[in-house]
Short mmCIF file of C-alpha atoms in Angstrom, two decimals:
data_model
loop_
_atom_site.label_atom_id
_atom_site.label_comp_id
_atom_site.label_asym_id
_atom_site.label_seq_id
_atom_site.Cartn_x
_atom_site.Cartn_y
_atom_site.Cartn_z
CA MET A 782 -0.09 -0.05 0.12
CA ALA A 783 1.28 3.52 -0.97
CA GLU A 784 1.29 6.58 1.08
CA THR A 785 -0.92 8.28 -1.83
CA ASP A 786 -3.68 5.95 -0.62
CA VAL A 787 -4.36 8.44 1.99
CA GLU A 788 -6.69 10.90 0.89
CA VAL A 789 -5.61 14.44 2.44
CA GLU A 790 -8.08 17.33 2.23
CA PRO A 791 -7.55 19.97 -0.27
CA MET A 792 -7.63 22.42 2.59
CA ASN A 793 -4.75 20.50 4.23
CA LYS A 794 -2.79 20.46 0.97
CA ILE A 795 -3.06 24.03 0.24
CA PHE A 796 -2.39 25.07 3.49
CA ALA A 797 0.72 22.97 3.47
CA ARG A 798 2.08 24.16 0.23
CA VAL A 799 1.69 27.72 0.89
CA MET A 800 3.40 27.30 4.47
CA GLU A 801 6.28 25.39 2.90
CA LEU A 802 7.02 28.09 0.21
CA THR A 803 6.72 31.19 2.45
CA THR A 804 8.82 29.40 4.93
CA ILE A 805 11.78 28.86 2.54
CA VAL A 806 11.43 32.53 1.39
CA GLY A 807 11.30 33.57 5.11
CA LEU A 808 14.37 31.59 6.25
CA VAL A 809 16.58 32.65 3.24
CA VAL A 810 15.73 36.28 3.88
CA MET A 811 16.35 35.92 7.68
CA ILE A 812 19.63 33.66 7.56
CA VAL A 813 21.59 34.87 4.66
CA PRO A 814 21.53 38.77 5.42
CA GLY A 815 21.55 37.75 9.42
CA LEU A 816 24.97 36.12 8.88
CA ILE A 817 26.37 39.03 6.90
CA SER A 818 25.21 41.31 9.80
CA LEU A 819 27.24 39.26 12.17
CA SER A 820 30.24 40.84 10.55
CA GLY A 821 29.25 44.08 11.90
CA GLU A 822 29.17 45.85 8.56
CA ASN A 823 26.37 47.88 7.38
CA VAL A 824 23.85 47.17 10.31
CA TYR A 825 21.22 49.34 12.19
CA VAL A 826 22.61 48.43 15.74
CA ASP A 827 26.23 48.44 16.15
CA PRO A 828 27.58 45.31 17.58
CA ILE A 829 29.41 47.08 20.34
CA HIS A 830 26.06 48.78 21.41
CA THR A 831 24.27 45.62 21.20
CA VAL A 832 26.74 43.89 23.70
CA ASN A 833 26.85 46.88 25.92
CA ASN A 834 23.07 46.86 26.21
CA TRP A 835 21.61 43.52 25.74
CA ASP A 836 21.43 42.98 29.39
CA LYS A 837 18.79 45.56 29.59
CA SER A 838 14.94 45.27 28.97
CA ALA A 839 13.94 45.86 25.43
CA GLU A 840 12.75 49.29 26.05
CA GLU A 841 15.91 50.38 27.75
CA PHE A 842 17.94 48.51 24.97
CA TRP A 843 16.75 50.75 22.13
CA HIS A 844 16.62 53.83 24.51
CA ASP A 845 20.55 53.22 25.22
CA ALA A 846 21.86 51.86 22.06
CA LYS A 847 20.02 54.02 19.50
CA GLY A 848 18.18 56.69 21.56
CA ILE A 849 14.80 55.74 20.17
CA SER A 850 11.66 54.00 21.69
CA ILE A 851 10.36 51.25 19.75
CA HIS A 852 6.39 50.76 19.07
CA GLY A 853 5.73 49.11 15.77
CA TYR A 854 7.59 47.90 12.70
CA ASP A 855 8.53 51.08 10.67
CA TRP A 856 11.95 50.84 12.28
CA ILE A 857 12.39 47.56 10.22
CA PHE A 858 11.02 48.89 7.07
CA GLU A 859 12.85 52.25 6.97
CA ASN A 860 16.02 50.50 7.46
CA LEU A 861 15.82 47.84 5.01
CA GLU A 862 19.30 48.64 3.30
CA ARG A 863 20.76 47.29 6.51
CA PHE A 864 21.30 43.65 7.00
CA ASP A 865 20.06 43.30 10.37
CA CYS A 866 16.80 44.84 9.26
CA ILE A 867 16.61 42.78 6.20
CA SER A 868 17.38 39.76 8.41
CA LEU A 869 14.14 40.94 10.59
CA PHE A 870 12.10 41.35 7.47
CA GLY A 871 12.84 37.57 7.05
CA VAL A 872 11.26 36.96 10.47
CA VAL A 873 8.37 39.10 9.35
CA ILE A 874 7.85 36.92 6.51
CA LEU A 875 7.85 33.75 8.66
CA ALA A 876 5.38 35.42 11.24
CA LEU A 877 3.13 35.73 8.11
CA ALA A 878 3.63 32.27 6.66
CA PRO A 879 0.61 30.98 9.13
CA MET A 880 -1.73 33.60 8.10
CA LEU A 881 -1.03 33.36 4.37
CA SER A 882 -1.46 29.54 4.46
CA ILE A 883 -4.76 29.90 6.44
CA LEU A 884 -5.97 32.57 3.77
CA ALA A 885 -5.11 30.31 0.91
CA ALA A 886 -6.94 27.41 2.60
CA ILE A 887 -10.15 29.10 3.21
CA PRO A 888 -11.78 28.96 -0.23
CA SER A 889 -11.18 24.94 -0.14
CA ALA A 890 -12.37 24.41 3.29
CA PRO A 891 -15.61 23.11 4.46
CA LYS A 892 -18.31 25.86 5.22
CA ILE A 893 -17.89 25.48 8.98
CA TYR A 894 -13.98 25.56 8.69
CA LYS A 895 -14.28 28.67 6.46
CA VAL A 896 -15.80 30.62 9.60
CA ILE A 897 -13.20 29.17 11.97
CA LEU A 898 -10.34 29.82 9.83
CA GLY A 899 -11.63 33.21 9.01
CA ILE A 900 -11.86 33.97 12.83
CA VAL A 901 -8.19 32.70 13.01
CA ALA A 902 -6.79 34.98 10.15
CA ALA A 903 -8.62 37.71 11.71
CA GLU A 904 -6.87 36.95 14.96
CA LEU A 905 -3.57 37.04 13.44
CA VAL A 906 -4.54 40.38 11.60
CA PHE A 907 -5.13 41.76 14.89
CA ALA A 908 -1.97 40.45 16.25
CA ILE A 909 -0.19 42.41 13.49
CA VAL A 910 -2.11 45.52 13.79
CA ARG A 911 -2.38 45.91 17.65
CA PRO A 912 0.89 47.31 18.38
CA LEU A 913 0.14 49.99 15.64
CA ILE A 914 -3.15 50.88 16.85
CA MET A 915 -2.22 50.80 20.69
CA ALA A 916 0.91 52.37 20.56
CA GLY A 917 0.27 54.99 17.78
CA GLY A 918 3.06 53.25 15.50
CA GLY A 919 6.25 54.68 14.60
CA HIS A 920 9.13 55.42 17.12
CA MET B 1158 37.91 44.01 26.31
CA LEU B 1159 34.24 42.54 26.53
CA THR B 1160 33.40 44.96 23.73
CA GLU B 1161 36.09 44.24 21.47
CA MET B 1162 35.27 40.53 21.64
CA TRP B 1163 31.57 41.34 20.93
CA TRP B 1164 31.18 37.86 19.06
CA PHE B 1165 32.22 35.79 21.87
CA TRP B 1166 28.64 35.44 23.18
CA PRO B 1167 27.09 34.69 19.70
CA SER B 1168 29.44 32.20 19.22
CA VAL B 1169 29.14 30.44 22.47
CA LEU B 1170 25.29 30.53 21.79
CA PHE B 1171 25.77 28.82 18.39
CA VAL B 1172 27.62 26.02 20.13
CA PHE B 1173 25.16 25.80 22.91
CA THR B 1174 22.10 25.65 20.60
CA PHE B 1175 24.10 23.10 18.49
CA ILE B 1176 24.17 20.89 21.59
CA ILE B 1177 20.69 21.65 22.55
CA GLY B 1178 19.66 20.73 18.88
CA ILE B 1179 21.35 17.22 19.22
CA ILE B 1180 19.86 16.45 22.59
CA ALA B 1181 16.23 17.69 21.95
CA PRO B 1182 15.23 14.94 19.18
CA ILE B 1183 16.62 12.15 21.19
CA SER B 1184 14.91 13.18 24.54
CA GLY B 1185 11.73 14.23 22.76
CA VAL B 1186 11.89 17.61 24.30
CA GLY B 1187 11.30 20.85 22.34
CA GLY B 1188 14.76 22.68 21.87
CA GLY B 1189 13.04 26.05 23.24
CA VAL B 1190 12.09 24.44 26.45
CA LEU B 1191 15.87 23.94 27.13
CA PHE B 1192 16.95 26.94 25.27
CA VAL B 1193 15.02 29.67 27.25
CA PRO B 1194 15.67 28.53 30.99
CA LEU B 1195 19.19 27.77 30.37
CA THR B 1196 20.20 30.76 28.37
CA THR B 1197 18.40 32.83 31.25
CA ALA B 1198 20.49 31.13 33.73
CA PHE B 1199 23.95 31.45 31.97
CA PHE B 1200 23.99 34.07 29.40
CA PRO B 1201 23.98 37.87 29.92
CA PHE B 1202 21.10 38.70 27.48
CA ASN B 1203 18.02 40.01 29.13
CA VAL B 1204 15.07 37.66 29.47
CA ASP B 1205 13.23 39.82 26.94
CA PHE B 1206 15.52 39.01 23.88
CA ILE B 1207 15.75 35.49 25.20
CA ARG B 1208 12.01 35.03 24.81
CA GLY B 1209 12.01 36.66 21.60
CA THR B 1210 14.80 34.18 20.35
CA GLY B 1211 12.91 31.20 21.79
CA LEU B 1212 9.91 32.25 20.19
CA ILE B 1213 11.46 32.53 16.64
CA MET B 1214 13.37 29.24 17.18
CA ALA B 1215 10.16 27.40 17.88
CA LEU B 1216 8.30 29.11 15.09
CA THR B 1217 11.05 28.29 12.79
CA SER B 1218 11.13 24.64 13.41
CA SER B 1219 7.50 24.08 13.63
CA LEU B 1220 7.21 26.09 10.20
CA SER B 1221 9.83 23.69 8.63
CA SER B 1222 8.35 20.42 9.92
CA ALA B 1223 4.61 21.19 9.66
CA PRO B 1224 3.88 21.17 6.00
CA GLN B 1225 5.35 17.71 5.43
CA LEU B 1226 3.38 16.47 8.30
CA THR B 1227 0.22 18.05 7.31
CA LYS B 1228 0.81 16.63 3.48
CA LYS B 1229 1.00 13.22 5.19
CA GLY B 1230 -2.35 13.47 6.98
CA LEU B 1231 -0.44 13.50 10.32
CA ALA B 1232 -1.24 17.18 11.12
CA ASN B 1233 -4.70 17.95 10.54
CA ILE B 1234 -6.40 21.55 10.32
CA ARG B 1235 -9.86 20.17 11.37
CA ILE B 1236 -8.15 19.65 14.84
CA MET B 1237 -5.87 22.99 14.84
CA ALA B 1238 -8.37 25.28 13.75
CA PRO B 1239 -10.77 25.36 16.70
CA ILE B 1240 -8.00 25.28 19.24
CA VAL B 1241 -5.98 27.98 17.94
CA ALA B 1242 -8.88 30.18 17.45
CA VAL B 1243 -8.82 30.36 21.08
CA SER B 1244 -5.00 29.91 22.08
CA SER B 1245 -3.74 32.43 19.31
CA ILE B 1246 -5.45 35.42 21.38
CA THR B 1247 -4.06 33.92 24.80
CA SER B 1248 -0.45 33.61 23.35
CA ILE B 1249 -0.81 37.26 22.25
CA ILE B 1250 -1.88 38.25 25.88
CA GLY B 1251 0.80 36.21 27.31
CA GLY B 1252 3.48 38.11 25.18
CA ILE B 1253 2.01 41.32 26.33
CA VAL B 1254 1.87 40.63 30.02
CA GLY B 1255 5.55 39.42 29.86
CA LEU B 1256 6.98 42.22 28.21
CA TRP B 1257 4.80 44.70 30.39
CA ILE B 1258 6.37 42.89 33.59
CA THR B 1259 9.76 43.38 32.38
CA ASN B 1260 9.56 46.78 31.24
CA SER B 1261 7.11 48.40 33.75
CA PHE B 1262 8.69 47.31 36.99
CA PRO B 1263 12.62 47.81 37.80
CA GLU B 1264 12.75 44.48 39.07
CA GLY B 1265 10.43 42.87 36.31
CA LYS B 1266 13.01 40.63 34.91
CA HIS B 1267 13.68 38.93 38.18
CA TYR B 1268 9.96 38.25 38.54
CA ILE B 1269 9.79 36.98 34.89
CA THR B 1270 12.97 34.50 35.88
CA ILE B 1271 11.35 32.93 38.92
CA MET B 1272 7.87 32.47 37.13
CA LEU B 1273 10.02 30.55 34.41
CA GLY B 1274 11.68 28.58 37.09
CA ILE B 1275 8.11 27.66 38.35
CA VAL B 1276 6.70 26.88 34.91
CA LEU B 1277 9.82 24.79 34.48
CA PHE B 1278 8.86 22.69 37.62
CA ILE B 1279 5.59 22.04 36.15
CA ILE B 1280 6.90 21.06 32.74
CA PHE B 1281 9.29 18.75 34.73
CA ALA B 1282 5.87 17.31 36.53
CA VAL B 1283 4.02 16.82 33.07
CA MET B 1284 7.01 14.99 31.52
CA ALA B 1285 7.62 12.80 34.42
CA THR B 1286 3.98 11.70 34.94
CA SER B 1287 2.36 11.78 31.74
CA LYS B 1288 2.54 8.71 29.48
CA ARG B 1289 1.94 8.26 25.83
CA VAL B 1290 -0.76 6.38 24.17
CA GLU B 1291 0.12 5.16 20.56
CA PHE B 1292 -3.36 4.48 19.37
CA PRO B 1293 -6.10 5.53 21.85
CA GLU B 1294 -9.38 4.26 21.62
CA VAL B 1295 -12.35 7.05 20.86
CA GLU B 1296 -15.72 5.29 21.65
CA ARG B 1297 -17.59 8.35 21.24
CA GLN B 1298 -16.84 11.63 20.07
CA ASP B 1299 -18.41 14.92 22.03
CA ALA B 1300 -20.94 16.97 20.14
CA LEU B 1301 -18.47 19.68 19.18
CA SER B 1302 -15.87 17.29 17.63
CA ARG B 1303 -18.83 15.32 15.81
CA LYS B 1304 -20.23 18.78 14.29
CA LEU B 1305 -16.78 19.82 13.31
CA GLY B 1306 -16.19 16.36 11.56
CA ILE B 1307 -12.86 15.79 13.23
CA ILE B 1308 -11.55 12.95 11.61
CA GLY B 1309 -8.49 11.76 9.56
CA ALA B 1310 -6.12 9.32 8.47
CA TRP B 1311 -2.76 8.54 7.69
CA TYR B 1312 -0.41 5.54 6.22
CA GLU B 1313 1.40 4.05 9.16
CA PRO B 1314 4.33 2.26 7.75
CA SER B 1315 5.04 0.01 10.85
CA LEU B 1316 1.48 -1.40 10.34
CA GLU B 1317 1.48 -1.10 6.82
CA LYS B 1318 -1.77 0.10 6.66
CA VAL B 1319 -3.88 3.37 6.83
CA VAL B 1320 -4.87 4.21 10.12
CA GLU B 1321 -8.16 6.21 10.74
CA TYR B 1322 -8.67 8.26 13.67
CA ARG B 1323 -11.39 10.73 15.45
CA THR B 1324 -10.95 12.93 18.50
CA LYS B 1325 -12.87 13.52 21.60
CA ASN B 1326 -13.43 16.02 24.51
CA MET B 1327 -12.82 19.38 22.35
CA PRO B 1328 -14.81 21.27 25.10
CA ILE B 1329 -12.19 20.24 27.99
CA ALA B 1330 -9.06 20.60 25.60
CA ILE B 1331 -9.96 24.26 24.49
CA PRO B 1332 -9.53 25.86 27.77
CA ALA B 1333 -6.22 23.87 28.47
CA PHE B 1334 -4.84 25.06 25.02
CA ALA B 1335 -5.87 28.69 25.99
CA MET B 1336 -3.46 28.59 29.16
CA VAL B 1337 -0.71 26.86 27.13
CA GLY B 1338 -0.87 29.46 24.58
CA PHE B 1339 -0.61 32.10 27.29
CA ILE B 1340 2.39 30.35 28.80
CA ALA B 1341 4.08 30.05 25.43
CA GLY B 1342 3.57 33.59 24.74
CA MET B 1343 4.86 34.83 27.83
CA PHE B 1344 7.83 32.84 28.06
CA GLY B 1345 8.77 32.26 24.35
CA LEU B 1346 8.51 28.73 24.81
CA GLY B 1347 7.42 26.11 22.15
CA ALA B 1348 4.65 24.45 23.75
CA GLY B 1349 4.95 20.78 22.54
CA TRP B 1350 5.55 19.24 25.90
CA ALA B 1351 1.96 20.66 27.00
CA ASN B 1352 0.28 20.18 23.54
CA VAL B 1353 1.19 16.69 22.80
CA PRO B 1354 -0.42 15.17 26.34
CA VAL B 1355 -3.71 17.33 26.00
CA LEU B 1356 -3.98 16.10 22.46
CA ASN B 1357 -3.04 12.32 23.04
CA LEU B 1358 -4.53 11.76 26.54
CA ILE B 1359 -7.42 14.01 26.42
CA MET B 1360 -8.35 14.38 23.00
CA GLY B 1361 -7.76 10.66 22.18
CA ALA B 1362 -5.23 11.41 18.99
CA PRO B 1363 -2.93 8.87 18.23
CA ILE B 1364 0.72 9.93 19.39
CA LYS B 1365 2.00 10.65 15.93
CA VAL B 1366 -1.12 12.82 15.18
CA ALA B 1367 -0.60 14.46 18.29
CA THR B 1368 3.00 15.42 17.95
CA SER B 1369 2.52 16.67 14.22
CA THR B 1370 -0.67 18.51 14.97
CA SER B 1371 1.22 20.09 18.15
CA MET B 1372 3.55 21.49 15.52
CA LEU B 1373 0.94 23.06 13.60
CA ILE B 1374 -0.51 24.71 16.68
CA ILE B 1375 2.85 26.12 17.46
CA THR B 1376 3.10 27.71 14.18
CA VAL B 1377 -0.07 29.76 14.68
CA ASN B 1378 0.40 30.40 18.18
CA ASP B 1379 3.99 31.55 18.24
CA ALA B 1380 3.55 33.61 14.72
CA ALA B 1381 0.81 35.65 16.66
CA ALA B 1382 3.00 36.17 19.78
CA ALA B 1383 6.17 36.86 17.56
CA TRP B 1384 4.58 40.22 16.45
CA VAL B 1385 4.29 41.29 20.13
CA TYR B 1386 8.05 40.78 20.47
CA LEU B 1387 9.00 42.30 16.81
CA ALA B 1388 7.12 45.57 17.93
CA LYS B 1389 8.80 45.93 20.90
CA GLY B 1390 12.28 45.48 19.41
CA ALA B 1391 12.83 42.17 21.42
CA VAL B 1392 14.22 40.05 18.43
CA LEU B 1393 17.78 40.96 17.81
CA PRO B 1394 19.42 38.98 14.76
CA VAL B 1395 22.89 38.96 16.69
CA ILE B 1396 21.14 36.45 19.08
CA VAL B 1397 18.49 34.83 16.89
CA ILE B 1398 20.73 33.86 14.03
CA PRO B 1399 23.32 31.94 15.79
CA SER B 1400 20.46 30.23 17.84
CA VAL B 1401 18.36 29.14 14.86
CA ILE B 1402 21.24 27.98 12.69
CA GLY B 1403 22.81 26.02 15.85
CA ILE B 1404 19.89 24.27 16.58
CA THR B 1405 18.72 23.55 12.95
CA ILE B 1406 22.10 21.78 12.40
CA GLY B 1407 22.19 20.24 15.75
CA ALA B 1408 18.82 18.69 15.22
CA ARG B 1409 19.43 17.17 11.93
CA ILE B 1410 22.37 15.22 13.71
CA GLY B 1411 20.19 14.49 16.80
CA ALA B 1412 17.51 12.98 14.84
CA LYS B 1413 20.18 10.50 13.06
CA LEU B 1414 21.80 9.78 16.68
CA ALA B 1415 18.10 9.24 18.00
CA VAL B 1416 17.91 5.99 16.07
CA ARG B 1417 21.05 4.56 18.06
CA ALA B 1418 21.06 6.35 21.32
CA LYS B 1419 19.31 5.15 24.51
CA PRO B 1420 16.32 7.76 24.68
CA LYS B 1421 15.39 6.70 27.94
CA PHE B 1422 18.81 7.77 29.57
CA VAL B 1423 18.92 10.96 27.56
CA ARG B 1424 15.39 11.80 28.57
CA TYR B 1425 16.10 11.47 32.38
CA LEU B 1426 19.36 13.51 31.65
CA VAL B 1427 17.51 16.21 30.14
CA MET B 1428 14.80 16.22 32.78
CA GLY B 1429 17.71 16.60 35.16
CA ILE B 1430 18.90 19.43 33.47
CA MET B 1431 15.49 21.14 33.56
CA LEU B 1432 15.32 20.54 37.05
CA MET B 1433 18.54 22.18 37.73
CA SER B 1434 17.91 25.15 35.47
CA ALA B 1435 14.52 25.50 37.29
CA ILE B 1436 16.38 26.00 40.64
CA LEU B 1437 18.97 28.08 38.85
CA ASP B 1438 16.33 30.44 37.39
CA ILE B 1439 14.42 30.78 40.85
CA TRP B 1440 17.56 31.21 42.61
CA LYS B 1441 18.91 33.94 40.04
CA GLY B 1442 15.49 35.79 39.99
CA LEU B 1443 15.59 35.81 44.00
CA SER B 1444 19.06 36.95 43.99
CA GLY B 1445 18.25 39.71 41.61
CA LEU B 1446 15.40 40.84 44.25
CA GLY B 1447 18.00 40.59 47.03
CA TYR B 1448 16.31 37.73 48.99
CA VAL B 1449 19.54 35.35 48.17
CA PRO B 1450 23.15 35.69 47.56
CA GLY B 1451 24.21 35.87 43.79
CA PHE B 1452 26.13 33.01 42.18
#
């Protein structure tokens, strides 16, 4: 008997395919620039500043290392020419992977799962926009 | 001297996560459960960055394995969807509460470290007492599981046949997953240690389905909580990159060694390490608050 004898629902198949693709893209974007950023060249946060402040809470870290307060994601997108921020963009892609997979699976899902997956997708959208709404965005 | 050798700690972190990666698959413990408490105890990073890194590590490894498991029928959206509809929200709340505690109180990080030690004791107790049932029998489904049509099948090579399954007790399982989501978000832990026993023992999912669907649940819960850490700047590539690469390479070697190793011995060893890090984390937190001398 072959593995193909198992009938996997289209909802599961599409979900898996989109997640697989998004994960590969996210990992490459996170790891390659991330490794380059470890050289300390063309980075948003200087490694020396990082070492001097990584024992502080996130809020204090950014205040002391860069003189800014972080509330949102625009600091990542505004510095996409820096290797550490490109690496974080990879993390953003990875964090988007489940939502994109769910959205792709919804059209082929049974009726009740269309509703449940729609709720989960809405929750994930809320997770993304919450820091922007509740902190006014920016830095 | 320390600042000139800034690469020292990321290098040590790489070796450290590489070793965790080897041990984790042999012991059956998720890498994040070892990474967060041990790094908190022995590395100079603030617990905010450790939790952020732990979360990204758990997210990365679950995203890497979940698609294959879903294609085989082992991980099932029918089980995952109703669970994460609740647990992703509690996971976000956990992340918010965790960062609020460290950033709003001068002693916040010490409280978090103590709580992490306590959670580790709970994980230890769960691991020490829970059993695994390979093919649990589900005689009657609850009304909700029936309505949601929670059934599935996969090809089991050891039996050379397609195994069909269904689950039960969804109304009992959902609050349990809500709590697990909160803890995962708050401490940056992958939550396989809790997801698997609930799916296997309470819901009656076969052990392979339970471990696989747990991966699927972790992808959604940890992705939801990851935004909290990203938006607060608690994800630093200089810590995340060596950790993710170290644990990924280590896990590949560990998976091969798992075939030959004595899993029971390694499992006890890891449980011993967890117990030790629980004590160290509580001690570190208490010494930070000035109740006990530092080490």
